[in-house]
JSON list of C-alpha atoms in Angstrom, two decimals:
[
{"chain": "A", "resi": 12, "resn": "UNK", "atom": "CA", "xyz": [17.71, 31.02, -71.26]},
{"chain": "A", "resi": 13, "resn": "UNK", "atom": "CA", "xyz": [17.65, 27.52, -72.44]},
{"chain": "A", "resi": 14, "resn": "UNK", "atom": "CA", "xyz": [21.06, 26.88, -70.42]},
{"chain": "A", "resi": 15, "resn": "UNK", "atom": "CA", "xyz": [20.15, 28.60, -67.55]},
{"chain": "A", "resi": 16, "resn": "UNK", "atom": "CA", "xyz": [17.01, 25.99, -67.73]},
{"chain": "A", "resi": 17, "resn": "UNK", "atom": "CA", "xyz": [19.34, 22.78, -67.64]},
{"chain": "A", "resi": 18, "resn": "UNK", "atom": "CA", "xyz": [21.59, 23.80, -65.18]},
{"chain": "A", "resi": 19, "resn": "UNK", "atom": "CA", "xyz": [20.57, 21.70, -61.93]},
{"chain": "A", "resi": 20, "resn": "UNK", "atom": "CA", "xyz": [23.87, 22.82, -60.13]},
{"chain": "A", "resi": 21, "resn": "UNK", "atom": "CA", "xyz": [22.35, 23.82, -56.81]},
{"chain": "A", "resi": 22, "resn": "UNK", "atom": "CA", "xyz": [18.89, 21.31, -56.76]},
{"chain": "A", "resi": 23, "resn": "UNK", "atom": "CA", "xyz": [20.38, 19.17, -53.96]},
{"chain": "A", "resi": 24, "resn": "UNK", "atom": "CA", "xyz": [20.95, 21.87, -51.32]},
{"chain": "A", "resi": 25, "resn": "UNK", "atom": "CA", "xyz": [17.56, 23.46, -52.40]},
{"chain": "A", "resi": 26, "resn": "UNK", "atom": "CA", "xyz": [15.83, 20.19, -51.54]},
{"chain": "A", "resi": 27, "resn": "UNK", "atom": "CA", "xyz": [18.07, 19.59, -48.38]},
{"chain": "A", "resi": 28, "resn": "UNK", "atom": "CA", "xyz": [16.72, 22.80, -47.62]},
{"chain": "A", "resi": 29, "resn": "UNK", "atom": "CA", "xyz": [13.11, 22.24, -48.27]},
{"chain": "A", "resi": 30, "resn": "UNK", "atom": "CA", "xyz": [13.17, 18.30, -46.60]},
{"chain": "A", "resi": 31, "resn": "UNK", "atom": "CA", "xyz": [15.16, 19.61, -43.66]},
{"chain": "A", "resi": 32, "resn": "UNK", "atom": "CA", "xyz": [12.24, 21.17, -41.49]},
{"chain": "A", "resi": 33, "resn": "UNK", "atom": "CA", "xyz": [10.43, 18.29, -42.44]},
{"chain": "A", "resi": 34, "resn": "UNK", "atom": "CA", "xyz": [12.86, 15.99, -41.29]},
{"chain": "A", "resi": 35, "resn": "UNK", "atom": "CA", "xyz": [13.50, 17.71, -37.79]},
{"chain": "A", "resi": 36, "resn": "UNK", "atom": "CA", "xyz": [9.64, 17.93, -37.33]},
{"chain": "A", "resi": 37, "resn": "UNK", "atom": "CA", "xyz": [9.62, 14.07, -37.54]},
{"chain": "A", "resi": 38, "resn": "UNK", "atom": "CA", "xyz": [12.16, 13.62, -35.62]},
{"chain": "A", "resi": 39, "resn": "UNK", "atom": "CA", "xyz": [11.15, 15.83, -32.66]},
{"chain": "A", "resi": 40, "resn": "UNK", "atom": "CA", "xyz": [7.80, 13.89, -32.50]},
{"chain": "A", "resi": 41, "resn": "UNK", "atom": "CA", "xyz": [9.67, 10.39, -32.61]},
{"chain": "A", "resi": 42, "resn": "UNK", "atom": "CA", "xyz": [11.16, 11.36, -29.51]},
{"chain": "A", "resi": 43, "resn": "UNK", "atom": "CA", "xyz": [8.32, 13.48, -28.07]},
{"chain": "A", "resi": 44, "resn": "UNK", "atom": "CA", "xyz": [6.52, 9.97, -28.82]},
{"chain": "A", "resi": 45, "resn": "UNK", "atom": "CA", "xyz": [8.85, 7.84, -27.48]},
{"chain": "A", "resi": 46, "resn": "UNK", "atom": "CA", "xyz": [8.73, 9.92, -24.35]},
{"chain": "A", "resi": 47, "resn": "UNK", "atom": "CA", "xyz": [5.04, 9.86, -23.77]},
{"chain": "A", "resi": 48, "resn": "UNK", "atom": "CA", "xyz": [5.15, 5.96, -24.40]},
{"chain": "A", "resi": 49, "resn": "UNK", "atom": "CA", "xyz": [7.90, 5.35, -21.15]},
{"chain": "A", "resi": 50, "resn": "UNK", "atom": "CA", "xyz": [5.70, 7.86, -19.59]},
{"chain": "A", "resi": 51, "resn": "UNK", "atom": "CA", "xyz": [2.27, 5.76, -19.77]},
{"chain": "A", "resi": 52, "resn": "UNK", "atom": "CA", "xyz": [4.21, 2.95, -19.14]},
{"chain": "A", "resi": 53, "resn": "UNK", "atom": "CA", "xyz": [5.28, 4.55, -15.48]},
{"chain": "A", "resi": 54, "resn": "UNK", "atom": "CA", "xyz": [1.57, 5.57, -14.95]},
{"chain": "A", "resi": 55, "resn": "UNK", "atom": "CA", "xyz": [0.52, 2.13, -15.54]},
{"chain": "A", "resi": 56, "resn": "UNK", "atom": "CA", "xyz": [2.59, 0.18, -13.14]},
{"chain": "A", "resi": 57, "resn": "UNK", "atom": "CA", "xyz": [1.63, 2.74, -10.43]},
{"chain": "A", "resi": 58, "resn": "UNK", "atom": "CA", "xyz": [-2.16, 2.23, -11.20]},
{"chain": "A", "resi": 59, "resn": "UNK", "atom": "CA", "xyz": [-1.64, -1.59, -11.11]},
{"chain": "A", "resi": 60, "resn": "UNK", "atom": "CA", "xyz": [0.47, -1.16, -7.96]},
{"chain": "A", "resi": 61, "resn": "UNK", "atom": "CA", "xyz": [-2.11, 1.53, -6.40]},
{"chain": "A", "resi": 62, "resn": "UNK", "atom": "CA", "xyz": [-4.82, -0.96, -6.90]},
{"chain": "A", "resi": 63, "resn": "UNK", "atom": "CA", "xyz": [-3.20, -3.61, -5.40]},
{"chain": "A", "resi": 64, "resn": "UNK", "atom": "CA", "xyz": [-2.18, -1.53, -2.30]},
{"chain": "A", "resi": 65, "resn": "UNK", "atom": "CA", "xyz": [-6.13, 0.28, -2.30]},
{"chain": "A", "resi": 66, "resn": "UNK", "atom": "CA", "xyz": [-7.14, -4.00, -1.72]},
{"chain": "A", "resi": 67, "resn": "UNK", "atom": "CA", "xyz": [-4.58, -4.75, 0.51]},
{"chain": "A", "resi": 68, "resn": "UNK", "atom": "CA", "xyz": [-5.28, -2.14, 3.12]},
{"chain": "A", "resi": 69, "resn": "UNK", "atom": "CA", "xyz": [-8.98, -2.48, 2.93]},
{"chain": "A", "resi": 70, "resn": "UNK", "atom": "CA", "xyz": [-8.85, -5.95, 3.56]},
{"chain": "A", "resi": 71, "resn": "UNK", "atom": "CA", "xyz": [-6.33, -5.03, 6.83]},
{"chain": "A", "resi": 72, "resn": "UNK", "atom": "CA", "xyz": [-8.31, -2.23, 8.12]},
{"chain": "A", "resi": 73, "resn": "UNK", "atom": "CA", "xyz": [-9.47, -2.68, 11.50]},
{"chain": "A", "resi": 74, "resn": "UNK", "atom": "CA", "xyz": [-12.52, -0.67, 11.41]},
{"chain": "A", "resi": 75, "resn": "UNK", "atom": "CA", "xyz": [-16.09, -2.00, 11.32]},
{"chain": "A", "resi": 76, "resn": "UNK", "atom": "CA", "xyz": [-16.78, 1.08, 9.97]},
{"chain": "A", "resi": 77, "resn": "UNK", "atom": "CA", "xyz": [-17.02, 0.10, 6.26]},
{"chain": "A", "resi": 78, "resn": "UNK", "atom": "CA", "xyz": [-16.81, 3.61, 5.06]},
{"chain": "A", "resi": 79, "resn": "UNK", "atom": "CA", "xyz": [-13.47, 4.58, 6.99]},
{"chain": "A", "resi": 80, "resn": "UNK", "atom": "CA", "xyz": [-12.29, 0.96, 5.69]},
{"chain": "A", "resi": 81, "resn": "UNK", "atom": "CA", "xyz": [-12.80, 2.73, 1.77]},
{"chain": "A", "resi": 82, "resn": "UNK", "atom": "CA", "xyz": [-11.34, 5.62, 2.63]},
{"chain": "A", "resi": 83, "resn": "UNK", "atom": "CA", "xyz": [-8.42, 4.07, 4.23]},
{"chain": "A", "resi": 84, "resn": "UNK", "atom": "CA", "xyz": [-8.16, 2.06, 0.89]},
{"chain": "A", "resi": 85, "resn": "UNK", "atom": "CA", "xyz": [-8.66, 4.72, -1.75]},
{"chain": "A", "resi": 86, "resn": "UNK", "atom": "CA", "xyz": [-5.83, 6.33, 0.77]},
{"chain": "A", "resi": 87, "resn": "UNK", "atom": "CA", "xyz": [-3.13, 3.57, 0.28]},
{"chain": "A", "resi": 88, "resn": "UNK", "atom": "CA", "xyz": [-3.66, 3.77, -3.64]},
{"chain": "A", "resi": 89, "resn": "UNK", "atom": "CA", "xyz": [-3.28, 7.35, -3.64]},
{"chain": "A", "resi": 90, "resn": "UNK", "atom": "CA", "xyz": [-0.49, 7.18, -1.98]},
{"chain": "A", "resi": 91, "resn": "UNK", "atom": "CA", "xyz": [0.95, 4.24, -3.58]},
{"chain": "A", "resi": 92, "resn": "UNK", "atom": "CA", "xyz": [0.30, 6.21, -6.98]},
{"chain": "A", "resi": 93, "resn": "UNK", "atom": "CA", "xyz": [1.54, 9.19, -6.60]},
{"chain": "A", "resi": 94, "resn": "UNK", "atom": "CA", "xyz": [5.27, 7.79, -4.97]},
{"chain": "A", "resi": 95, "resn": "UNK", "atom": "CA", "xyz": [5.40, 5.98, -8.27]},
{"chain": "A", "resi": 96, "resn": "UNK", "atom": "CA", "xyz": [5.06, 8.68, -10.60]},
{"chain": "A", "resi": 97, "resn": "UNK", "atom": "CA", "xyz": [5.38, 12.26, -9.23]},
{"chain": "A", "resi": 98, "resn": "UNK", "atom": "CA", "xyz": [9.27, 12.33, -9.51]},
{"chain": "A", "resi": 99, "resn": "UNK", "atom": "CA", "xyz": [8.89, 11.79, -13.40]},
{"chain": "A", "resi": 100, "resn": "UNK", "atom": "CA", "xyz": [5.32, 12.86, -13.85]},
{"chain": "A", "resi": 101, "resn": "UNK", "atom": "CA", "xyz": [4.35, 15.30, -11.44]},
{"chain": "A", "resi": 102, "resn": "UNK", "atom": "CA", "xyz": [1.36, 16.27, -13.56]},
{"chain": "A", "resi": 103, "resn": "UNK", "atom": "CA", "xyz": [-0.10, 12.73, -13.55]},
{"chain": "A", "resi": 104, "resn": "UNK", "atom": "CA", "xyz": [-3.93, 12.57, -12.24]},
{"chain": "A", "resi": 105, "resn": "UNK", "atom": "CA", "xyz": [-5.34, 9.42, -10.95]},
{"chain": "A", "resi": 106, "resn": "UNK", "atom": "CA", "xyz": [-9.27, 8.73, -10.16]},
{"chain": "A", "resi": 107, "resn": "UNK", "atom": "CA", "xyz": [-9.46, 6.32, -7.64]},
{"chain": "A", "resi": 108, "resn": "UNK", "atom": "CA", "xyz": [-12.65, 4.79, -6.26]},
{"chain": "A", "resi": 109, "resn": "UNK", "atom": "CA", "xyz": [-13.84, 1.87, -4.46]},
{"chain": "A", "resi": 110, "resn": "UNK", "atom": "CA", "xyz": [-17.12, 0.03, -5.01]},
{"chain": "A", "resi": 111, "resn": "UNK", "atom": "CA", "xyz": [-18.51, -3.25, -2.81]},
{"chain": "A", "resi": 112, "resn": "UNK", "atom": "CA", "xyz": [-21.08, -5.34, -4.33]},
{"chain": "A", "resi": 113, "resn": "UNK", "atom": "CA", "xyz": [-22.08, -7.79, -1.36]},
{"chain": "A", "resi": 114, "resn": "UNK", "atom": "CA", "xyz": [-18.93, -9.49, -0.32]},
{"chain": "A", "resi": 115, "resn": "UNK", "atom": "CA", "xyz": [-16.71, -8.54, -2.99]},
{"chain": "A", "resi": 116, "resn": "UNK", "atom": "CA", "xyz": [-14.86, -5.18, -3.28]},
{"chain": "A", "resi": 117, "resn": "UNK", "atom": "CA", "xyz": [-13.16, -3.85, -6.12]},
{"chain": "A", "resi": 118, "resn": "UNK", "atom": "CA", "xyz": [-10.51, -0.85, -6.21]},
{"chain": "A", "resi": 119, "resn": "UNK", "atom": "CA", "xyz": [-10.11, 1.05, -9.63]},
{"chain": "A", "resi": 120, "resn": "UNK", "atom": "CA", "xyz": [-7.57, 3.61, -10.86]},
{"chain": "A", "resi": 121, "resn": "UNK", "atom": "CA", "xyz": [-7.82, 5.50, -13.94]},
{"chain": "A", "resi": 122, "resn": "UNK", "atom": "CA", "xyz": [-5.02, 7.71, -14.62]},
{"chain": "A", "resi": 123, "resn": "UNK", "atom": "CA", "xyz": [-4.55, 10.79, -17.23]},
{"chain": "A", "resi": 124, "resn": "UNK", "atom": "CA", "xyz": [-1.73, 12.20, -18.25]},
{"chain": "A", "resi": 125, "resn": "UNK", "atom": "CA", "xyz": [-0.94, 16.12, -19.92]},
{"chain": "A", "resi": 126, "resn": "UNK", "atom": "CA", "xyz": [0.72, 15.91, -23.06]},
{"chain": "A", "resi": 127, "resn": "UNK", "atom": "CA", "xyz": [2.81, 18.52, -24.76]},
{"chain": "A", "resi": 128, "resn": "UNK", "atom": "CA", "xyz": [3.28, 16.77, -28.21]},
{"chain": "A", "resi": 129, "resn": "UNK", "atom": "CA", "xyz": [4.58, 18.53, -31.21]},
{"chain": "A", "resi": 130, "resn": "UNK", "atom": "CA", "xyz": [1.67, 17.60, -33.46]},
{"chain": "A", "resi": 131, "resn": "UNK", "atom": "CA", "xyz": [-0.84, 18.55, -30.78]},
{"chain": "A", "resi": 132, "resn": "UNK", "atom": "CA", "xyz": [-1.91, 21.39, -32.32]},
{"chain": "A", "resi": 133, "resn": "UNK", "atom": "CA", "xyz": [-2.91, 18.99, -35.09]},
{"chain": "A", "resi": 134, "resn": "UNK", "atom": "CA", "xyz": [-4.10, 16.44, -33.32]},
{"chain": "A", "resi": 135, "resn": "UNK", "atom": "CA", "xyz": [-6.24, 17.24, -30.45]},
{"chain": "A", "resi": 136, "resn": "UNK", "atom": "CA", "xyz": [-6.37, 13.59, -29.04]},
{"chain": "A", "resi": 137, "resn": "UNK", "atom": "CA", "xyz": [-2.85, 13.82, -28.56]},
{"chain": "A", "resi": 138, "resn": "UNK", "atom": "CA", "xyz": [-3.05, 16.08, -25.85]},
{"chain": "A", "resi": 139, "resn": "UNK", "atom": "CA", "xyz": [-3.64, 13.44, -23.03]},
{"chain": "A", "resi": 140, "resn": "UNK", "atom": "CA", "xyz": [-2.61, 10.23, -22.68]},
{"chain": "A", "resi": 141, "resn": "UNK", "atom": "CA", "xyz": [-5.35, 8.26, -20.41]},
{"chain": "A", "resi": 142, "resn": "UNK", "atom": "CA", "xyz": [-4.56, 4.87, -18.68]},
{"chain": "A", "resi": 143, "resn": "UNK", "atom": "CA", "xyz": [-7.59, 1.87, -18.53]},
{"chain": "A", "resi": 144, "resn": "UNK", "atom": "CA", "xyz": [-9.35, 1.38, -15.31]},
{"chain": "A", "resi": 145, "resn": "UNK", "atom": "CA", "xyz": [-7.38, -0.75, -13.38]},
{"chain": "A", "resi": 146, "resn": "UNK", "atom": "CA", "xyz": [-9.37, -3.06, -10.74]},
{"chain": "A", "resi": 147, "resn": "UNK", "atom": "CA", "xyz": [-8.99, -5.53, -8.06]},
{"chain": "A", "resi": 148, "resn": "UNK", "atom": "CA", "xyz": [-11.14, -7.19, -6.31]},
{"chain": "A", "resi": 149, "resn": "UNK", "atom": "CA", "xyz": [-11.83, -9.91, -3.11]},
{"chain": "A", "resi": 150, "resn": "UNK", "atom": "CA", "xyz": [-13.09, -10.97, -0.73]},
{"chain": "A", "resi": 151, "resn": "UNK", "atom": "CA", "xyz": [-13.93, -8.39, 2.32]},
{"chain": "A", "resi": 152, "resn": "UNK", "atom": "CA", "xyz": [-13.20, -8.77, 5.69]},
{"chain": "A", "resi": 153, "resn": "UNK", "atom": "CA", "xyz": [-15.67, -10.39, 8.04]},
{"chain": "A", "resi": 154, "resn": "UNK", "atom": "CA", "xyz": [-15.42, -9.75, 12.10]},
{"chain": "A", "resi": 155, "resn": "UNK", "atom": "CA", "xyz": [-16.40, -12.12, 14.84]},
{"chain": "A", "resi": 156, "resn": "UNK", "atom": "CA", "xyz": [-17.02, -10.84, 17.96]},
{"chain": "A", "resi": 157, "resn": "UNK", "atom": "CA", "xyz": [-14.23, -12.72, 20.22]},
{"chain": "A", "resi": 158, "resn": "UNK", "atom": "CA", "xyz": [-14.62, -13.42, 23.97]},
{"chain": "A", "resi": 159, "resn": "UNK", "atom": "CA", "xyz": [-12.31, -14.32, 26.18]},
{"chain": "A", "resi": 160, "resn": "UNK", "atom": "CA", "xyz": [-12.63, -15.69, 29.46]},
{"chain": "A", "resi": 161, "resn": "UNK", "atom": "CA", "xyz": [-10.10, -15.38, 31.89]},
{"chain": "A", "resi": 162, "resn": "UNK", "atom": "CA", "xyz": [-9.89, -17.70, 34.80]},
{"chain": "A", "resi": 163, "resn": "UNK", "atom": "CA", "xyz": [-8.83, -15.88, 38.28]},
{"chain": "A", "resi": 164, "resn": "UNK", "atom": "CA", "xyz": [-9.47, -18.15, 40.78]},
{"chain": "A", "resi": 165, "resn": "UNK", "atom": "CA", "xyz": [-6.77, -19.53, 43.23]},
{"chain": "A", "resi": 166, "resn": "UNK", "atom": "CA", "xyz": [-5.31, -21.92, 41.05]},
{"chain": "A", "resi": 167, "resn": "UNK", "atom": "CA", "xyz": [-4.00, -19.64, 38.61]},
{"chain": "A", "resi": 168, "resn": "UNK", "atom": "CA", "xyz": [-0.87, -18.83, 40.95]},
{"chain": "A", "resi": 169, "resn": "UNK", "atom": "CA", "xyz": [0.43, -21.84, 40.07]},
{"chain": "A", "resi": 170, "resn": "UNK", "atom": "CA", "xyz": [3.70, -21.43, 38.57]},
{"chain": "A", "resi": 171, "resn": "UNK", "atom": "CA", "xyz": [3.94, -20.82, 34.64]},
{"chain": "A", "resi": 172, "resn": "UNK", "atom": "CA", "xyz": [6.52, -23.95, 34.66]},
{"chain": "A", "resi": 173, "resn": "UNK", "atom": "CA", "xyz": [8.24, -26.46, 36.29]},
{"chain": "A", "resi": 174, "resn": "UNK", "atom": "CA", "xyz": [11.56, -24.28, 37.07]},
{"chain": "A", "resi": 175, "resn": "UNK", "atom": "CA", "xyz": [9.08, -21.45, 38.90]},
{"chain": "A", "resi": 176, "resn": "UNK", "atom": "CA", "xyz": [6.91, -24.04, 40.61]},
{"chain": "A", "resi": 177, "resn": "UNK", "atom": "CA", "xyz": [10.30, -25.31, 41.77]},
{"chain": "A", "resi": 178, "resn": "UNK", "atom": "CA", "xyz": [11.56, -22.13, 42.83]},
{"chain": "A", "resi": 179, "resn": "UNK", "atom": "CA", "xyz": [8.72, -21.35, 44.53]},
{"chain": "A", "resi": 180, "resn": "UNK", "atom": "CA", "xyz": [8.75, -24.58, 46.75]},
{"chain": "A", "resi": 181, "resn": "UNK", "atom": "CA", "xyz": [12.11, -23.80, 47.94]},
{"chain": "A", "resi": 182, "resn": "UNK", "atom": "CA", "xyz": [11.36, -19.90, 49.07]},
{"chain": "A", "resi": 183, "resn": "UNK", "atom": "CA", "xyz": [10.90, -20.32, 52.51]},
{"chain": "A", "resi": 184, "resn": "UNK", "atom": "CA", "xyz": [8.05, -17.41, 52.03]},
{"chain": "A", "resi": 185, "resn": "UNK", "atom": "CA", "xyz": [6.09, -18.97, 49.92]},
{"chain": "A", "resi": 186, "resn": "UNK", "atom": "CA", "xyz": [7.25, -23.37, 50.10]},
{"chain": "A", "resi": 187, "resn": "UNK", "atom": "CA", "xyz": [4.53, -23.81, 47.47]},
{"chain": "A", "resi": 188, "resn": "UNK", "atom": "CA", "xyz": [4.28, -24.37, 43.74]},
{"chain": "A", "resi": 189, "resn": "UNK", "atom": "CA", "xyz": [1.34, -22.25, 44.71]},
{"chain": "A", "resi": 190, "resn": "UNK", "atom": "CA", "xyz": [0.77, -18.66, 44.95]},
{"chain": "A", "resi": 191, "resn": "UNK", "atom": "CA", "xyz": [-2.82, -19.16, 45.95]},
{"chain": "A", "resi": 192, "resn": "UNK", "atom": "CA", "xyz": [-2.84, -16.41, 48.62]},
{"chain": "A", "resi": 193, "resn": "UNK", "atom": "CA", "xyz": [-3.36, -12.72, 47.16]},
{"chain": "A", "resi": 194, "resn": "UNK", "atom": "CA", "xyz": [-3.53, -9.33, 48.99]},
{"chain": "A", "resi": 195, "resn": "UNK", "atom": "CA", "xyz": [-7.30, -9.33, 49.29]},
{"chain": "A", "resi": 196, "resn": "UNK", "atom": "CA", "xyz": [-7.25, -12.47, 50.81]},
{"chain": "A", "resi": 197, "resn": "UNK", "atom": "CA", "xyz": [-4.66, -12.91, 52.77]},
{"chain": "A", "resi": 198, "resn": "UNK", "atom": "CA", "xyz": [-2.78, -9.73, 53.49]},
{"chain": "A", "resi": 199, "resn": "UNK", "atom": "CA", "xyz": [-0.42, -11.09, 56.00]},
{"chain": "A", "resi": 200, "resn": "UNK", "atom": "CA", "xyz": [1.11, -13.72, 53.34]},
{"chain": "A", "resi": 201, "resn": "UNK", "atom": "CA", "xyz": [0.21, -12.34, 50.57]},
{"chain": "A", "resi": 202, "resn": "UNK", "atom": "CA", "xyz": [2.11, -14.99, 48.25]},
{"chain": "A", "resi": 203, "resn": "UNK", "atom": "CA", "xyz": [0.99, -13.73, 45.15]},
{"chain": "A", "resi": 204, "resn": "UNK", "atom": "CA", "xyz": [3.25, -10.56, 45.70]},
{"chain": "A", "resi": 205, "resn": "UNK", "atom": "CA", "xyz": [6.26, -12.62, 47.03]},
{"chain": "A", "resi": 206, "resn": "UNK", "atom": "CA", "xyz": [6.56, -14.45, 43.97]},
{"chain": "A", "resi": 207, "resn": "UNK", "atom": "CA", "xyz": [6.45, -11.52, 41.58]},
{"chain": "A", "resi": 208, "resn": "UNK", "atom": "CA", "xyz": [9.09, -9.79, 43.87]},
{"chain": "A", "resi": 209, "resn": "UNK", "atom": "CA", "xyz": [11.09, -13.08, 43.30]},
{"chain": "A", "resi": 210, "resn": "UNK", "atom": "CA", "xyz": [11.02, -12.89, 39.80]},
{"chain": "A", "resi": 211, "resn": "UNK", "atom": "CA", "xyz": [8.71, -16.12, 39.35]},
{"chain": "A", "resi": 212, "resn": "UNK", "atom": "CA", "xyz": [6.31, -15.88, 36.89]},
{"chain": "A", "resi": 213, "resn": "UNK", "atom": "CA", "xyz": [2.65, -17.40, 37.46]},
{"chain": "A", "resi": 214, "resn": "UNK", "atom": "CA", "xyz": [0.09, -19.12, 35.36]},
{"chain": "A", "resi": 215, "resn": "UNK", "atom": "CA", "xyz": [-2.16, -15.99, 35.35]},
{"chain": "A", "resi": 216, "resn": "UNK", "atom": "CA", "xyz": [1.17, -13.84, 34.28]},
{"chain": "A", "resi": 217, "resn": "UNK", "atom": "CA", "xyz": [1.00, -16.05, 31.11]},
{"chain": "A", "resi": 218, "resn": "UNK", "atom": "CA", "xyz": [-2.27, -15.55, 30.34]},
{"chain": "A", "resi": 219, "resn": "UNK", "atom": "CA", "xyz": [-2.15, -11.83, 31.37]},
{"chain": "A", "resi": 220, "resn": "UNK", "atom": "CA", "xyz": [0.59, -11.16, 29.06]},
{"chain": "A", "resi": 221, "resn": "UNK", "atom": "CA", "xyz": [-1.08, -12.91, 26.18]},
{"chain": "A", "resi": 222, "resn": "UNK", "atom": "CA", "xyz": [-4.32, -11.23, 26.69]},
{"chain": "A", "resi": 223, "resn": "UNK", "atom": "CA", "xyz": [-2.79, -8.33, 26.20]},
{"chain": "A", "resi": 224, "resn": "UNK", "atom": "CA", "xyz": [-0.83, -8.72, 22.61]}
]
């Protein structure tokens, strides 16, 4: 009995045996950890990014409407979000809102992320992973109410520059820098529409064509 009780041939595999588990349990949440870490680094980029992009379009949006203008923004950031991390986080959810105080307007994202962690079962907390409120915030847009006026009197058929004006003086239907003659005017020399046929491009072109962009 007494050698039986000193014989330790056999104690290193037993605790090999017992640490083992152990071991591989540690190791399976280092990774699992490690993981989860890349992954709320992802998530965080594509809040600060979806943020940034929720600002940028509701500063560019067109629309007095101010509530089409949030929408529009909270649009871009979901977007913007969800490009970033659905191909390696498909199960990533992001709350995205929008709140204007006077002039200033400020986007937030908050993101949260499933986890399925080894030690979950032990600790509850470790079930998500939840990203800070990320925010933004300027100046909104203000609109003017622009008016243009448009001169179309007689003297806008002059030609748009020197080359037409001189083009126009040497058409023998026309031998004018001046186009002042339209069809409601004069329809039997109706200038205006003699020049355009001749390719010559008037002052009121110019300002047609910019009016228009």
């Amino acid at each position: 009995m007494a050698e039986w009780a000193d014989d330790d041939r056999g104690v290193v595999a037993l605790i090999f045996a017992i640490t083992m588990p152990v071991m591989f349990l540690l190791l399976a949440g280092a990774v699992q950890y490690a993981g989860v870490t890349t992954q709320r680094t992802v998530a965080q980029n594509a809040a600060d990014a979806a943020a940034l992009a929720g600002m940028v379009a509701y500063g560019a949006a067109t629309t007095p409407d101010e509530t089409a203008r949030q929408e529009q923004a909270i649009a871009a950031a979901s977007r913007t979000f969800h490009s970033m991390v659905d191909s390696e986080i498909p199960n990533a959810v992001a709350a995205i809102s929008l709140n204007k105080v006077g002039d200033t307007a400020s986007v937030s994202v908050t993101f949260t992320i499933p986890v399925d962690f080894v030690f979950s079962s032990v600790f509850p907390t470790l079930t998500t992973q939840s990203g800070r409120a990320v925010s933004t915030a300027s100046k909104g847009g203000r609109y003017l109410d622009v008016y243009i006026l448009v001169d179309t009197s007689q003297s806008m058929g002059l030609g748009a520059d020197l080359a037409d004006q001189q083009a126009m003086m040497s058409n023998g239907s026309i031998n004018c820098s001046l186009a002042c003659h339209g069809p409601e005017s004069s329809p039997s020399k109706d200038t205006v529409t003699i020049a355009h046929a001749a390719g010559y491009k008037l002052r009121i072109d110019v300002i047609r064509d910019a009016v228009k962009k």
